[in-house]
């Protein structure tokens, strides 16, 4: 006999099915996150060794990233952006300037202001990294079956659409997006 506040068995089963589906979805998301973020110590060490062979420090890569994203910046603003003192930023920029990655230019309106600009060599840093990464990924993708490649492409496109939905939802709420990554673009051919 059912009491007035007790659900019937169909309701209990539907709730259990929904809970199982949600649990399965969470487990799948956890598995995907594990796969997407897996970086073995050996792979990580290899990557850092390659970066070190190029003799670019992480702070120098950060400077290139900031200047690529924001354009030329005065030394004090660059120091703020990369979270170092102006004295440290000056030393970093000195070393990068000697390597032809950046250059200092006086502002045309106020000659007291010196802005740091990327050179062609500096702009080429991430193009080179992207080219090497693309070649490595092409090798990896070549090891997948046609079905695996098709499924991966479908999933990655789904991620792009989901990211855009989140951005749109945040934008309509008047909030800046949490993900500062650039919009996906078509690859250069």
Short mmCIF file of C-alpha atoms in Angstrom, two decimals:
data_model
loop_
_atom_site.label_atom_id
_atom_site.label_comp_id
_atom_site.label_asym_id
_atom_site.label_seq_id
_atom_site.Cartn_x
_atom_site.Cartn_y
_atom_site.Cartn_z
CA UNK A 1 0.00 0.00 0.00
CA UNK A 2 1.33 3.43 -0.99
CA UNK A 3 1.32 6.28 1.40
CA UNK A 4 0.34 9.66 0.12
CA UNK A 5 3.95 11.01 -0.05
CA UNK A 6 5.61 7.83 -1.38
CA UNK A 7 6.39 7.65 -5.11
CA UNK A 8 5.13 4.70 -7.13
CA UNK A 9 7.57 2.11 -8.53
CA UNK A 10 7.55 3.63 -12.05
CA UNK A 11 8.64 6.98 -10.63
CA UNK A 12 11.36 5.28 -8.57
CA UNK A 13 12.63 3.39 -11.67
CA UNK A 14 12.66 6.56 -13.83
CA UNK A 15 14.59 8.39 -11.11
CA UNK A 16 17.09 5.52 -10.85
CA UNK A 17 17.55 5.50 -14.63
CA UNK A 18 18.15 9.27 -14.66
CA UNK A 19 20.62 8.91 -11.79
CA UNK A 20 22.41 6.07 -13.63
CA UNK A 21 22.55 8.15 -16.83
CA UNK A 22 23.93 11.16 -14.94
CA UNK A 23 26.47 8.95 -13.19
CA UNK A 24 27.49 7.40 -16.52
CA UNK A 25 27.79 10.85 -18.08
CA UNK A 26 29.98 12.06 -15.19
CA UNK A 27 32.16 8.96 -15.51
CA UNK A 28 32.53 9.53 -19.27
CA UNK A 29 33.42 13.18 -18.71
CA UNK A 30 36.01 12.14 -16.10
CA UNK A 31 37.48 9.59 -18.54
CA UNK A 32 37.64 12.21 -21.30
CA UNK A 33 39.33 14.69 -18.97
CA UNK A 34 41.86 12.04 -17.97
CA UNK A 35 42.63 11.30 -21.62
CA UNK A 36 42.78 14.95 -22.69
CA UNK A 37 45.01 16.04 -19.82
CA UNK A 38 47.26 13.00 -19.56
CA UNK A 39 50.86 14.11 -19.71
CA UNK A 40 53.33 11.55 -18.50
CA UNK A 41 56.44 12.73 -16.67
CA UNK A 42 58.50 11.39 -19.56
CA UNK A 43 56.52 13.40 -22.16
CA UNK A 44 56.60 16.50 -19.97
CA UNK A 45 60.36 16.23 -19.45
CA UNK A 46 60.88 15.77 -23.18
CA UNK A 47 58.85 18.85 -23.97
CA UNK A 48 60.75 20.99 -21.47
CA UNK A 49 64.08 19.70 -22.85
CA UNK A 50 63.02 20.73 -26.36
CA UNK A 51 62.03 24.19 -25.13
CA UNK A 52 65.35 24.50 -23.31
CA UNK A 53 67.24 23.53 -26.48
CA UNK A 54 65.59 26.49 -28.18
CA UNK A 55 66.98 28.53 -25.27
CA UNK A 56 63.67 30.30 -24.67
CA UNK A 57 62.63 30.44 -21.07
CA UNK A 58 59.02 30.18 -20.00
CA UNK A 59 59.04 33.87 -19.06
CA UNK A 60 60.30 34.74 -22.55
CA UNK A 61 57.51 32.63 -24.06
CA UNK A 62 55.11 34.51 -21.80
CA UNK A 63 56.45 37.86 -23.04
CA UNK A 64 56.01 36.76 -26.65
CA UNK A 65 52.44 35.58 -25.87
CA UNK A 66 51.50 38.87 -24.21
CA UNK A 67 52.96 41.00 -27.00
CA UNK A 68 51.34 38.82 -29.64
CA UNK A 69 47.94 39.15 -27.94
CA UNK A 70 48.09 42.78 -26.78
CA UNK A 71 50.49 44.38 -29.23
CA UNK A 72 53.37 46.69 -28.25
CA UNK A 73 53.46 47.63 -24.57
CA UNK A 74 55.42 50.04 -22.41
CA UNK A 75 57.92 48.25 -20.16
CA UNK A 76 55.91 48.91 -16.97
CA UNK A 77 52.73 47.41 -18.43
CA UNK A 78 54.64 44.43 -19.83
CA UNK A 79 56.16 43.85 -16.39
CA UNK A 80 52.66 43.88 -14.86
CA UNK A 81 51.34 41.49 -17.50
CA UNK A 82 54.08 38.90 -16.90
CA UNK A 83 54.11 39.52 -13.14
CA UNK A 84 57.71 40.64 -12.70
CA UNK A 85 59.35 43.86 -11.55
CA UNK A 86 60.20 46.51 -14.12
CA UNK A 87 63.90 45.82 -13.45
CA UNK A 88 63.39 42.11 -14.20
CA UNK A 89 61.33 42.90 -17.30
CA UNK A 90 64.14 45.16 -18.51
CA UNK A 91 66.66 42.32 -18.18
CA UNK A 92 64.32 39.86 -19.91
CA UNK A 93 63.71 42.30 -22.76
CA UNK A 94 67.46 43.03 -23.03
CA UNK A 95 68.16 39.31 -23.57
CA UNK A 96 65.27 38.94 -25.99
CA UNK A 97 66.37 42.03 -27.91
CA UNK A 98 69.90 40.61 -28.32
CA UNK A 99 68.31 37.49 -29.84
CA UNK A 100 66.22 39.53 -32.26
CA UNK A 101 62.85 38.59 -30.73
CA UNK A 102 61.75 42.05 -29.58
CA UNK A 103 62.77 45.64 -30.07
CA UNK A 104 62.23 48.85 -28.14
CA UNK A 105 60.72 51.83 -29.93
CA UNK A 106 60.03 55.34 -28.68
CA UNK A 107 56.39 56.38 -28.79
CA UNK A 108 55.83 58.91 -31.59
CA UNK A 109 53.58 61.08 -29.39
CA UNK A 110 55.66 60.94 -26.21
CA UNK A 111 59.35 60.18 -26.75
CA UNK A 112 59.74 59.39 -23.03
CA UNK A 113 57.60 56.27 -23.48
CA UNK A 114 59.43 53.24 -24.82
CA UNK A 115 57.27 50.38 -26.03
CA UNK A 116 58.38 46.79 -26.53
CA UNK A 117 57.47 45.37 -29.94
CA UNK A 118 57.75 41.87 -31.34
CA UNK A 119 60.07 41.49 -34.31
CA UNK A 120 59.49 39.09 -37.19
CA UNK A 121 61.64 36.60 -35.28
CA UNK A 122 59.47 36.98 -32.19
CA UNK A 123 56.27 36.55 -34.18
CA UNK A 124 57.72 33.40 -35.72
CA UNK A 125 58.20 31.66 -32.35
CA UNK A 126 54.63 30.39 -32.06
CA UNK A 127 54.35 29.74 -35.80
CA UNK A 128 57.35 27.43 -35.47
CA UNK A 129 55.95 25.76 -32.37
CA UNK A 130 52.57 25.36 -34.12
CA UNK A 131 54.23 23.87 -37.20
CA UNK A 132 56.14 21.31 -35.12
CA UNK A 133 53.03 20.52 -33.10
CA UNK A 134 50.97 20.13 -36.27
CA UNK A 135 53.55 17.74 -37.77
CA UNK A 136 53.59 15.67 -34.57
CA UNK A 137 49.79 15.56 -34.45
CA UNK A 138 49.65 14.52 -38.12
CA UNK A 139 51.88 11.57 -37.27
CA UNK A 140 49.63 10.63 -34.34
CA UNK A 141 46.46 10.99 -36.40
CA UNK A 142 48.01 8.78 -39.06
CA UNK A 143 48.06 5.97 -36.50
CA UNK A 144 44.28 6.15 -35.97
CA UNK A 145 41.74 4.20 -37.97
CA UNK A 146 39.36 6.09 -40.24
CA UNK A 147 36.55 5.54 -37.72
CA UNK A 148 38.71 6.84 -34.85
CA UNK A 149 39.66 9.96 -36.83
CA UNK A 150 36.04 10.60 -37.78
CA UNK A 151 34.88 10.18 -34.18
CA UNK A 152 37.65 12.45 -32.91
CA UNK A 153 36.77 15.14 -35.45
CA UNK A 154 33.09 14.95 -34.48
CA UNK A 155 34.00 15.25 -30.80
CA UNK A 156 36.38 18.18 -31.30
CA UNK A 157 33.77 20.02 -33.36
CA UNK A 158 31.27 19.35 -30.57
CA UNK A 159 33.69 20.88 -28.06
CA UNK A 160 34.07 23.98 -30.25
CA UNK A 161 30.28 24.40 -30.48
CA UNK A 162 29.88 23.87 -26.71
CA UNK A 163 32.61 26.44 -26.00
CA UNK A 164 30.82 28.95 -28.24
CA UNK A 165 27.51 28.28 -26.47
CA UNK A 166 29.19 28.96 -23.12
CA UNK A 167 30.77 32.17 -24.45
CA UNK A 168 27.44 33.30 -25.86
CA UNK A 169 25.67 32.57 -22.58
CA UNK A 170 28.32 34.44 -20.59
CA UNK A 171 28.28 37.32 -23.05
CA UNK A 172 24.51 37.67 -22.85
CA UNK A 173 24.78 37.75 -19.06
CA UNK A 174 27.24 40.64 -19.37
CA UNK A 175 30.15 38.57 -18.05
CA UNK A 176 33.49 38.24 -19.78
CA UNK A 177 34.24 34.71 -20.97
CA UNK A 178 36.33 32.57 -18.62
CA UNK A 179 38.19 30.97 -21.52
CA UNK A 180 40.55 33.48 -23.13
CA UNK A 181 41.54 31.06 -25.91
CA UNK A 182 41.26 32.48 -29.42
CA UNK A 183 38.46 31.54 -31.77
CA UNK A 184 39.30 28.48 -33.82
CA UNK A 185 40.47 29.34 -37.29
CA UNK A 186 40.92 27.49 -40.51
CA UNK A 187 44.47 26.20 -40.87
CA UNK A 188 46.81 27.92 -43.32
CA UNK A 189 47.24 25.79 -46.39
#
